[in-house]
mmCIF file of C-alpha atoms in Angstrom:
data_model
loop_
_atom_site.group_PDB
_atom_site.id
_atom_site.type_symbol
_atom_site.label_atom_id
_atom_site.label_comp_id
_atom_site.label_asym_id
_atom_site.label_seq_id
_atom_site.Cartn_x
_atom_site.Cartn_y
_atom_site.Cartn_z
ATOM 1 C CA MET A 1 0.000 0.000 0.000
ATOM 2 C CA LYS A 2 2.882 2.378 0.668
ATOM 3 C CA PRO A 3 4.168 2.384 -2.925
ATOM 4 C CA LYS A 4 0.657 3.202 -4.170
ATOM 5 C CA ARG A 5 0.344 6.151 -1.754
ATOM 6 C CA ALA A 6 3.761 7.395 -2.803
ATOM 7 C CA ARG A 7 2.733 7.303 -6.487
ATOM 8 C CA GLN A 8 -0.471 9.293 -5.758
ATOM 9 C CA ALA A 9 1.508 11.919 -3.868
ATOM 10 C CA TRP A 10 3.932 12.215 -6.776
ATOM 11 C CA LEU A 11 1.064 12.752 -9.296
ATOM 12 C CA ILE A 12 -0.572 15.404 -7.098
ATOM 13 C CA GLY A 13 2.693 17.280 -6.857
ATOM 14 C CA LEU A 14 3.206 17.156 -10.621
ATOM 15 C CA LEU A 15 -0.317 18.519 -11.256
ATOM 16 C CA ALA A 16 0.224 21.376 -8.817
ATOM 17 C CA THR A 17 3.471 22.322 -10.553
ATOM 18 C CA ALA A 18 1.744 22.395 -13.961
ATOM 19 C CA LEU A 19 -1.061 24.636 -12.691
ATOM 20 C CA ALA A 20 1.410 27.034 -11.171
ATOM 21 C CA GLY A 21 3.336 27.292 -14.445
ATOM 22 C CA ALA A 22 0.159 28.064 -16.363
ATOM 23 C CA GLY A 23 -0.687 30.855 -13.990
ATOM 24 C CA CYS A 24 2.700 32.509 -14.413
ATOM 25 C CA GLY A 25 2.798 32.305 -18.275
ATOM 26 C CA GLU A 26 1.359 34.740 -20.855
ATOM 27 C CA SER A 27 -2.391 35.295 -20.660
ATOM 28 C CA PRO A 28 -4.391 34.195 -23.768
ATOM 29 C CA LYS A 29 -5.448 36.737 -26.368
ATOM 30 C CA PRO A 30 -8.624 38.552 -25.291
ATOM 31 C CA ALA A 31 -10.348 37.997 -28.683
ATOM 32 C CA ALA A 32 -11.202 34.368 -28.011
ATOM 33 C CA PRO A 33 -12.923 34.688 -24.619
ATOM 34 C CA ALA A 34 -14.340 38.143 -25.437
ATOM 35 C CA ALA A 35 -16.393 36.975 -28.440
ATOM 36 C CA PRO A 36 -20.040 37.846 -27.724
ATOM 37 C CA PRO A 37 -22.540 35.021 -27.707
ATOM 38 C CA SER A 38 -24.485 36.585 -30.625
ATOM 39 C CA SER A 39 -21.475 36.273 -32.971
ATOM 40 C CA ALA A 40 -21.818 32.505 -32.941
ATOM 41 C CA ALA A 41 -25.373 32.804 -34.275
ATOM 42 C CA ALA A 42 -24.508 35.242 -37.100
ATOM 43 C CA PRO A 43 -23.663 32.588 -39.761
ATOM 44 C CA ALA A 44 -27.084 31.022 -39.211
ATOM 45 C CA ALA A 45 -28.914 34.219 -40.184
ATOM 46 C CA PRO A 46 -28.784 33.631 -43.991
ATOM 47 C CA ALA A 47 -29.965 30.087 -43.480
ATOM 48 C CA ALA A 48 -32.854 31.367 -41.406
ATOM 49 C CA THR A 49 -33.729 33.868 -44.131
ATOM 50 C CA GLY A 50 -33.538 31.187 -46.816
ATOM 51 C CA ALA A 51 -35.712 28.893 -44.760
ATOM 52 C CA ASP A 52 -38.712 31.203 -45.119
ATOM 53 C CA THR A 53 -37.967 32.420 -48.661
ATOM 54 C CA LEU A 54 -38.943 30.426 -51.709
ATOM 55 C CA GLU A 55 -36.628 30.960 -54.694
ATOM 56 C CA ILE A 56 -38.218 30.079 -58.041
ATOM 57 C CA LEU A 57 -36.546 30.204 -61.449
ATOM 58 C CA THR A 58 -38.693 31.523 -64.294
ATOM 59 C CA VAL A 59 -38.570 33.975 -67.208
ATOM 60 C CA LEU A 60 -39.978 37.422 -67.792
ATOM 61 C CA SER A 61 -42.990 37.450 -70.063
ATOM 62 C CA VAL A 62 -45.773 39.676 -71.300
ATOM 63 C CA GLU A 63 -49.439 38.886 -71.567
ATOM 64 C CA ARG A 64 -49.551 39.408 -75.325
ATOM 65 C CA GLU A 65 -46.986 37.745 -77.589
ATOM 66 C CA VAL A 66 -48.124 36.056 -80.787
ATOM 67 C CA ASP A 67 -46.786 34.656 -84.029
ATOM 68 C CA VAL A 68 -48.426 36.402 -86.979
ATOM 69 C CA LEU A 69 -49.322 33.660 -89.476
ATOM 70 C CA ALA A 70 -50.016 33.753 -93.192
ATOM 71 C CA GLN A 71 -53.784 33.573 -93.678
ATOM 72 C CA ARG A 72 -53.541 32.297 -97.249
ATOM 73 C CA ASP A 73 -51.033 30.975 -99.768
ATOM 74 C CA GLY A 74 -49.033 33.587 -101.637
ATOM 75 C CA ILE A 75 -45.705 35.204 -102.445
ATOM 76 C CA ILE A 76 -44.255 37.944 -100.243
ATOM 77 C CA GLU A 77 -43.915 41.135 -102.240
ATOM 78 C CA ASP A 78 -42.826 43.659 -99.621
ATOM 79 C CA ILE A 79 -41.631 43.801 -95.996
ATOM 80 C CA VAL A 80 -42.948 46.995 -94.424
ATOM 81 C CA HIS A 81 -41.765 46.620 -90.808
ATOM 82 C CA ASP A 82 -38.665 44.649 -89.893
ATOM 83 C CA GLN A 83 -37.387 43.107 -86.689
ATOM 84 C CA GLY A 84 -37.154 45.602 -83.831
ATOM 85 C CA ALA A 85 -39.740 47.998 -85.250
ATOM 86 C CA ARG A 86 -42.400 49.380 -82.932
ATOM 87 C CA VAL A 87 -45.850 49.235 -84.492
ATOM 88 C CA GLU A 88 -49.386 50.270 -83.649
ATOM 89 C CA LYS A 89 -52.424 48.027 -83.836
ATOM 90 C CA GLY A 90 -53.395 47.429 -87.468
ATOM 91 C CA ALA A 91 -50.025 48.515 -88.878
ATOM 92 C CA VAL A 92 -49.012 46.766 -92.109
ATOM 93 C CA LEU A 93 -46.133 44.339 -91.532
ATOM 94 C CA ALA A 94 -45.842 42.843 -95.038
ATOM 95 C CA ARG A 95 -47.764 42.471 -98.300
ATOM 96 C CA MET A 96 -48.277 39.547 -100.661
ATOM 97 C CA ASP A 97 -48.618 39.675 -104.439
ATOM 98 C CA ASP A 98 -52.332 40.400 -104.963
ATOM 99 C CA ARG A 99 -52.545 41.033 -108.735
ATOM 100 C CA GLU A 100 -54.469 37.868 -109.557
ATOM 101 C CA LEU A 101 -56.985 38.485 -106.793
ATOM 102 C CA ARG A 102 -57.536 42.065 -107.915
ATOM 103 C CA ALA A 103 -58.211 40.869 -111.472
ATOM 104 C CA LYS A 104 -60.741 38.324 -110.204
ATOM 105 C CA LEU A 105 -62.369 40.974 -108.061
ATOM 106 C CA GLU A 106 -62.640 43.354 -111.010
ATOM 107 C CA ARG A 107 -64.279 40.656 -113.122
ATOM 108 C CA ALA A 108 -66.704 39.754 -110.334
ATOM 109 C CA ARG A 109 -67.764 43.384 -109.989
ATOM 110 C CA ALA A 110 -68.389 43.558 -113.739
ATOM 111 C CA ASP A 111 -70.496 40.385 -113.492
ATOM 112 C CA LEU A 112 -72.443 41.995 -110.673
ATOM 113 C CA ASP A 113 -73.180 45.061 -112.780
ATOM 114 C CA ALA A 114 -74.472 42.831 -115.589
ATOM 115 C CA ALA A 115 -76.611 40.780 -113.213
ATOM 116 C CA GLN A 116 -78.114 43.892 -111.640
ATOM 117 C CA SER A 117 -78.985 45.208 -115.127
ATOM 118 C CA ASN A 118 -80.712 41.922 -115.913
ATOM 119 C CA VAL A 119 -82.676 42.198 -112.688
ATOM 120 C CA LYS A 120 -83.946 45.627 -113.717
ATOM 121 C CA TYR A 121 -84.833 44.366 -117.207
ATOM 122 C CA ASN A 122 -86.711 41.357 -115.803
ATOM 123 C CA GLU A 123 -88.562 43.525 -113.297
ATOM 124 C CA ALA A 124 -89.881 45.548 -116.232
ATOM 125 C CA GLU A 125 -90.584 42.359 -118.180
ATOM 126 C CA LEU A 126 -92.546 40.935 -115.271
ATOM 127 C CA LYS A 127 -94.707 44.046 -115.014
ATOM 128 C CA ALA A 128 -95.518 43.810 -118.725
ATOM 129 C CA ARG A 129 -96.322 40.081 -118.547
ATOM 130 C CA GLU A 130 -98.541 40.536 -115.493
ATOM 131 C CA ALA A 131 -100.412 43.361 -117.248
ATOM 132 C CA ALA A 132 -100.889 41.149 -120.330
ATOM 133 C CA TYR A 133 -102.196 38.350 -118.128
ATOM 134 C CA ARG A 134 -104.740 40.664 -116.486
ATOM 135 C CA ARG A 135 -105.947 41.798 -119.931
ATOM 136 C CA ALA A 136 -106.242 38.172 -121.050
ATOM 137 C CA GLN A 137 -108.336 37.398 -117.963
ATOM 138 C CA GLU A 138 -110.659 40.318 -118.710
ATOM 139 C CA MET A 139 -110.973 39.347 -122.387
ATOM 140 C CA PHE A 140 -111.670 35.734 -121.411
ATOM 141 C CA ARG A 141 -114.398 36.949 -119.060
ATOM 142 C CA LEU A 142 -115.931 38.892 -121.948
ATOM 143 C CA GLY A 143 -115.532 35.933 -124.275
ATOM 144 C CA LEU A 144 -113.081 37.723 -126.534
ATOM 145 C CA ASN A 145 -110.304 35.084 -126.339
ATOM 146 C CA SER A 146 -109.925 31.391 -125.741
ATOM 147 C CA GLN A 147 -108.817 29.317 -122.763
ATOM 148 C CA ALA A 148 -105.542 28.664 -124.580
ATOM 149 C CA ASP A 149 -104.891 32.393 -124.913
ATOM 150 C CA LEU A 150 -105.499 32.848 -121.196
ATOM 151 C CA GLU A 151 -103.184 29.977 -120.254
ATOM 152 C CA GLU A 152 -100.432 31.277 -122.534
ATOM 153 C CA ALA A 153 -100.610 34.721 -120.899
ATOM 154 C CA GLU A 154 -100.450 33.115 -117.467
ATOM 155 C CA PHE A 155 -97.448 31.014 -118.514
ATOM 156 C CA ARG A 156 -95.571 34.067 -119.779
ATOM 157 C CA ALA A 157 -96.244 35.975 -116.544
ATOM 158 C CA LYS A 158 -95.005 33.102 -114.375
ATOM 159 C CA GLY A 159 -91.952 32.651 -116.613
ATOM 160 C CA ALA A 160 -91.078 36.315 -116.185
ATOM 161 C CA GLN A 161 -91.363 35.896 -112.398
ATOM 162 C CA PHE A 162 -89.004 32.900 -112.453
ATOM 163 C CA ASP A 163 -86.519 34.762 -114.653
ATOM 164 C CA LEU A 164 -86.499 37.684 -112.229
ATOM 165 C CA GLU A 165 -85.917 35.422 -109.227
ATOM 166 C CA SER A 166 -83.108 33.666 -111.096
ATOM 167 C CA TRP A 167 -81.306 36.919 -111.826
ATOM 168 C CA ARG A 168 -81.768 38.096 -108.248
ATOM 169 C CA ALA A 169 -80.088 34.862 -107.132
ATOM 170 C CA VAL A 170 -77.228 35.581 -109.549
ATOM 171 C CA VAL A 171 -76.825 39.022 -107.975
ATOM 172 C CA ALA A 172 -76.754 37.560 -104.453
ATOM 173 C CA ARG A 173 -74.234 34.882 -105.439
ATOM 174 C CA THR A 174 -71.997 37.404 -107.207
ATOM 175 C CA GLU A 175 -72.110 39.720 -104.190
ATOM 176 C CA ALA A 176 -71.038 36.792 -101.991
ATOM 177 C CA ASP A 177 -68.190 36.013 -104.407
ATOM 178 C CA ILE A 178 -67.074 39.631 -104.206
ATOM 179 C CA ARG A 179 -67.088 39.532 -100.400
ATOM 180 C CA LEU A 180 -64.948 36.376 -100.449
ATOM 181 C CA LEU A 181 -62.512 37.938 -102.904
ATOM 182 C CA GLU A 182 -62.323 41.098 -100.801
ATOM 183 C CA LEU A 183 -61.631 38.964 -97.729
ATOM 184 C CA ASP A 184 -58.918 37.068 -99.609
ATOM 185 C CA LEU A 185 -57.483 40.391 -100.709
ATOM 186 C CA GLU A 186 -57.348 41.569 -97.086
ATOM 187 C CA LYS A 187 -55.471 38.385 -96.188
ATOM 188 C CA THR A 188 -52.649 39.348 -98.542
ATOM 189 C CA THR A 189 -51.802 42.179 -96.128
ATOM 190 C CA LEU A 190 -50.207 41.056 -92.860
ATOM 191 C CA ARG A 191 -51.165 43.435 -90.052
ATOM 192 C CA ALA A 192 -50.231 43.799 -86.392
ATOM 193 C CA PRO A 193 -53.078 42.479 -84.190
ATOM 194 C CA PHE A 194 -52.000 44.817 -81.369
ATOM 195 C CA GLY A 195 -49.450 47.499 -80.652
ATOM 196 C CA GLY A 196 -45.983 46.247 -79.767
ATOM 197 C CA VAL A 197 -42.571 45.469 -81.200
ATOM 198 C CA VAL A 198 -41.624 43.086 -84.008
ATOM 199 C CA ALA A 199 -39.526 40.584 -82.058
ATOM 200 C CA LEU A 200 -38.722 38.253 -84.977
ATOM 201 C CA ARG A 201 -39.162 38.149 -88.750
ATOM 202 C CA PHE A 202 -39.372 34.701 -90.349
ATOM 203 C CA ILE A 203 -39.984 35.665 -93.991
ATOM 204 C CA ARG A 204 -38.191 37.450 -96.831
ATOM 205 C CA PRO A 205 -39.344 39.185 -100.033
ATOM 206 C CA GLY A 206 -40.104 36.745 -102.838
ATOM 207 C CA GLN A 207 -40.714 33.845 -100.467
ATOM 208 C CA SER A 208 -43.630 31.557 -101.290
ATOM 209 C CA LEU A 209 -45.846 31.043 -98.260
ATOM 210 C CA VAL A 210 -48.481 28.505 -97.386
ATOM 211 C CA LYS A 211 -51.415 29.158 -95.110
ATOM 212 C CA ASP A 212 -50.589 29.220 -91.368
ATOM 213 C CA GLU A 213 -46.845 29.639 -91.957
ATOM 214 C CA LYS A 214 -45.120 31.863 -89.368
ATOM 215 C CA CYS A 215 -44.246 35.328 -90.661
ATOM 216 C CA PHE A 216 -43.536 37.575 -87.650
ATOM 217 C CA ARG A 217 -43.431 37.384 -83.870
ATOM 218 C CA LEU A 218 -45.083 40.382 -82.270
ATOM 219 C CA SER A 219 -44.630 41.124 -78.593
ATOM 220 C CA GLN A 220 -45.542 43.751 -76.083
ATOM 221 C CA LEU A 221 -42.662 45.161 -74.043
ATOM 222 C CA ALA A 222 -44.799 46.066 -71.045
ATOM 223 C CA PRO A 223 -46.201 45.376 -68.585
ATOM 224 C CA LEU A 224 -43.626 42.718 -67.729
ATOM 225 C CA GLN A 225 -44.767 39.812 -65.624
ATOM 226 C CA VAL A 226 -43.499 36.594 -64.085
ATOM 227 C CA GLN A 227 -45.404 33.342 -63.881
ATOM 228 C CA PHE A 228 -44.246 30.850 -61.297
ATOM 229 C CA LEU A 229 -45.437 27.747 -59.489
ATOM 230 C CA VAL A 230 -45.909 27.623 -55.734
ATOM 231 C CA PRO A 231 -46.068 24.141 -54.146
ATOM 232 C CA GLU A 232 -49.310 23.326 -52.418
ATOM 233 C CA THR A 233 -47.163 22.241 -49.465
ATOM 234 C CA ALA A 234 -46.004 25.845 -48.923
ATOM 235 C CA ALA A 235 -46.891 27.409 -45.588
ATOM 236 C CA ARG A 236 -49.423 29.704 -47.259
ATOM 237 C CA ARG A 237 -50.722 30.973 -50.582
ATOM 238 C CA PRO A 238 -49.658 34.296 -52.117
ATOM 239 C CA GLU A 239 -52.276 37.026 -51.827
ATOM 240 C CA LEU A 240 -53.447 39.393 -54.552
ATOM 241 C CA GLY A 241 -51.456 42.617 -54.393
ATOM 242 C CA GLU A 242 -48.698 41.024 -52.353
ATOM 243 C CA VAL A 243 -45.130 42.100 -53.121
ATOM 244 C CA VAL A 244 -42.536 39.621 -54.399
ATOM 245 C CA ASN A 245 -38.946 40.345 -55.358
ATOM 246 C CA VAL A 246 -37.550 39.544 -58.796
ATOM 247 C CA ALA A 247 -33.832 39.333 -59.606
ATOM 248 C CA PRO A 248 -32.154 38.608 -62.964
ATOM 249 C CA VAL A 249 -30.205 35.346 -62.918
ATOM 250 C CA SER A 250 -27.251 37.175 -64.484
ATOM 251 C CA ASP A 251 -27.162 39.792 -61.713
ATOM 252 C CA SER A 252 -28.759 38.791 -58.427
ATOM 253 C CA GLN A 253 -27.860 42.152 -56.874
ATOM 254 C CA ARG A 254 -30.479 43.935 -58.974
ATOM 255 C CA ILE A 255 -33.790 43.492 -57.210
ATOM 256 C CA TYR A 256 -37.093 44.514 -58.777
ATOM 257 C CA VAL A 257 -40.539 44.627 -57.241
ATOM 258 C CA ALA A 258 -43.594 42.820 -58.559
ATOM 259 C CA ARG A 259 -47.125 42.522 -57.229
ATOM 260 C CA VAL A 260 -49.205 39.372 -57.379
ATOM 261 C CA HIS A 261 -51.844 39.836 -60.054
ATOM 262 C CA LYS A 262 -53.394 36.383 -60.362
ATOM 263 C CA VAL A 263 -53.412 33.232 -58.258
ATOM 264 C CA SER A 264 -54.833 30.062 -59.749
ATOM 265 C CA PRO A 265 -57.730 28.718 -57.673
ATOM 266 C CA THR A 266 -56.811 25.125 -58.578
ATOM 267 C CA VAL A 267 -53.749 22.929 -58.098
ATOM 268 C CA ASP A 268 -52.053 21.260 -61.043
ATOM 269 C CA PRO A 269 -52.147 17.545 -60.176
ATOM 270 C CA ALA A 270 -49.035 16.817 -62.251
ATOM 271 C CA SER A 271 -46.757 19.207 -60.353
ATOM 272 C CA GLY A 272 -48.662 19.590 -57.103
ATOM 273 C CA SER A 273 -48.446 23.356 -57.485
ATOM 274 C CA TYR A 274 -50.657 26.278 -58.343
ATOM 275 C CA ASP A 275 -49.843 29.006 -60.835
ATOM 276 C CA VAL A 276 -49.129 32.571 -59.729
ATOM 277 C CA THR A 277 -48.679 35.651 -61.930
ATOM 278 C CA ALA A 278 -47.020 38.828 -60.678
ATOM 279 C CA VAL A 279 -46.649 42.101 -62.606
ATOM 280 C CA LEU A 280 -43.454 44.135 -62.250
ATOM 281 C CA THR A 281 -43.887 47.708 -61.060
ATOM 282 C CA GLY A 282 -41.677 50.774 -60.984
ATOM 283 C CA SER A 283 -39.990 53.012 -63.534
ATOM 284 C CA ASP A 284 -36.557 51.332 -63.572
ATOM 285 C CA LEU A 285 -37.438 48.434 -65.879
ATOM 286 C CA ASP A 286 -35.753 49.680 -69.073
ATOM 287 C CA GLU A 287 -33.022 47.022 -68.964
ATOM 288 C CA LEU A 288 -35.491 44.153 -68.677
ATOM 289 C CA ARG A 289 -36.872 42.316 -71.684
ATOM 290 C CA PRO A 290 -39.372 39.483 -72.165
ATOM 291 C CA GLY A 291 -37.618 36.117 -72.115
ATOM 292 C CA MET A 292 -34.913 37.063 -69.576
ATOM 293 C CA SER A 293 -34.217 34.423 -66.913
ATOM 294 C CA VAL A 294 -35.039 35.646 -63.412
ATOM 295 C CA LYS A 295 -35.472 34.418 -59.870
ATOM 296 C CA VAL A 296 -38.635 35.105 -57.915
ATOM 297 C CA LEU A 297 -38.069 35.509 -54.180
ATOM 298 C CA TRP A 298 -41.235 34.985 -52.180
ATOM 299 C CA ARG A 299 -41.479 35.096 -48.395
ATOM 300 C CA THR A 300 -43.463 32.159 -47.101
ATOM 301 C CA SER A 301 -43.724 33.602 -43.575
ATOM 302 C CA PRO A 302 -47.147 35.250 -43.194
ATOM 303 C CA GLY A 303 -45.730 38.061 -41.088
ATOM 304 C CA LYS A 304 -43.148 39.062 -43.699
ATOM 305 C CA ALA A 305 -45.157 38.773 -46.862
ATOM 306 C CA ARG A 306 -45.570 42.475 -47.575
#
């Protein structure tokens, strides 16, 4: 037992010597013990912010962007507005060769004039035949002509009526043909369905087109909007008028403001999300264009939504 007690005494003495040396050495730098408790939580702040912010990739768009299609077959004769041009509603974008249609229209109008003249002639003819039939009836009543004479007068009057109706039908049909030709003639002129900018031109002068072939892409430049999907598992739904932030993917430091304009009342079963549309606001949107890739930053915490 004595050796064991001697060993314990030796260890206690060694420990006391070490503690004394530590007390006499240099004191540690104050930075380590002086760090405030809050500094340890600082790196967690971005994570906390990200936890209640939904980041969604999408693209800028506009409500109205269409491809202007050829409404009939034809050959492009002239390009009036090229790519990048700003146009008003109804502005002529391009014209097709319309000479054949104009010739057909001119002939149809001449046919209409002839048919209308025949209608007038047959109206006069009918009046004369009906008058002759009335005279034949009176003469037959007085016994001055035969049954055959009366029947012949009746036949001529009815024939004149049928001729008049036939020519009136020719007039109506020719007028319909003219309307169709005029409509076809209108289709040779490609017009802007709304005011905007010509984003793309797909055709060139002299090109032969077929019906429904793409000719131009017309787009509005404003108001810009973003459409994005919010999971149905999100803590809440966006509210109409609520503010969301939008940042270009190429420069996340530029933050723009948008307000929720539409929220789909239904959930897409394929994605488990509902569609949200927000319209960008402000006067600093000149550098933004439809089609740009952006990130939508939406706060899911109800208390920080606005």
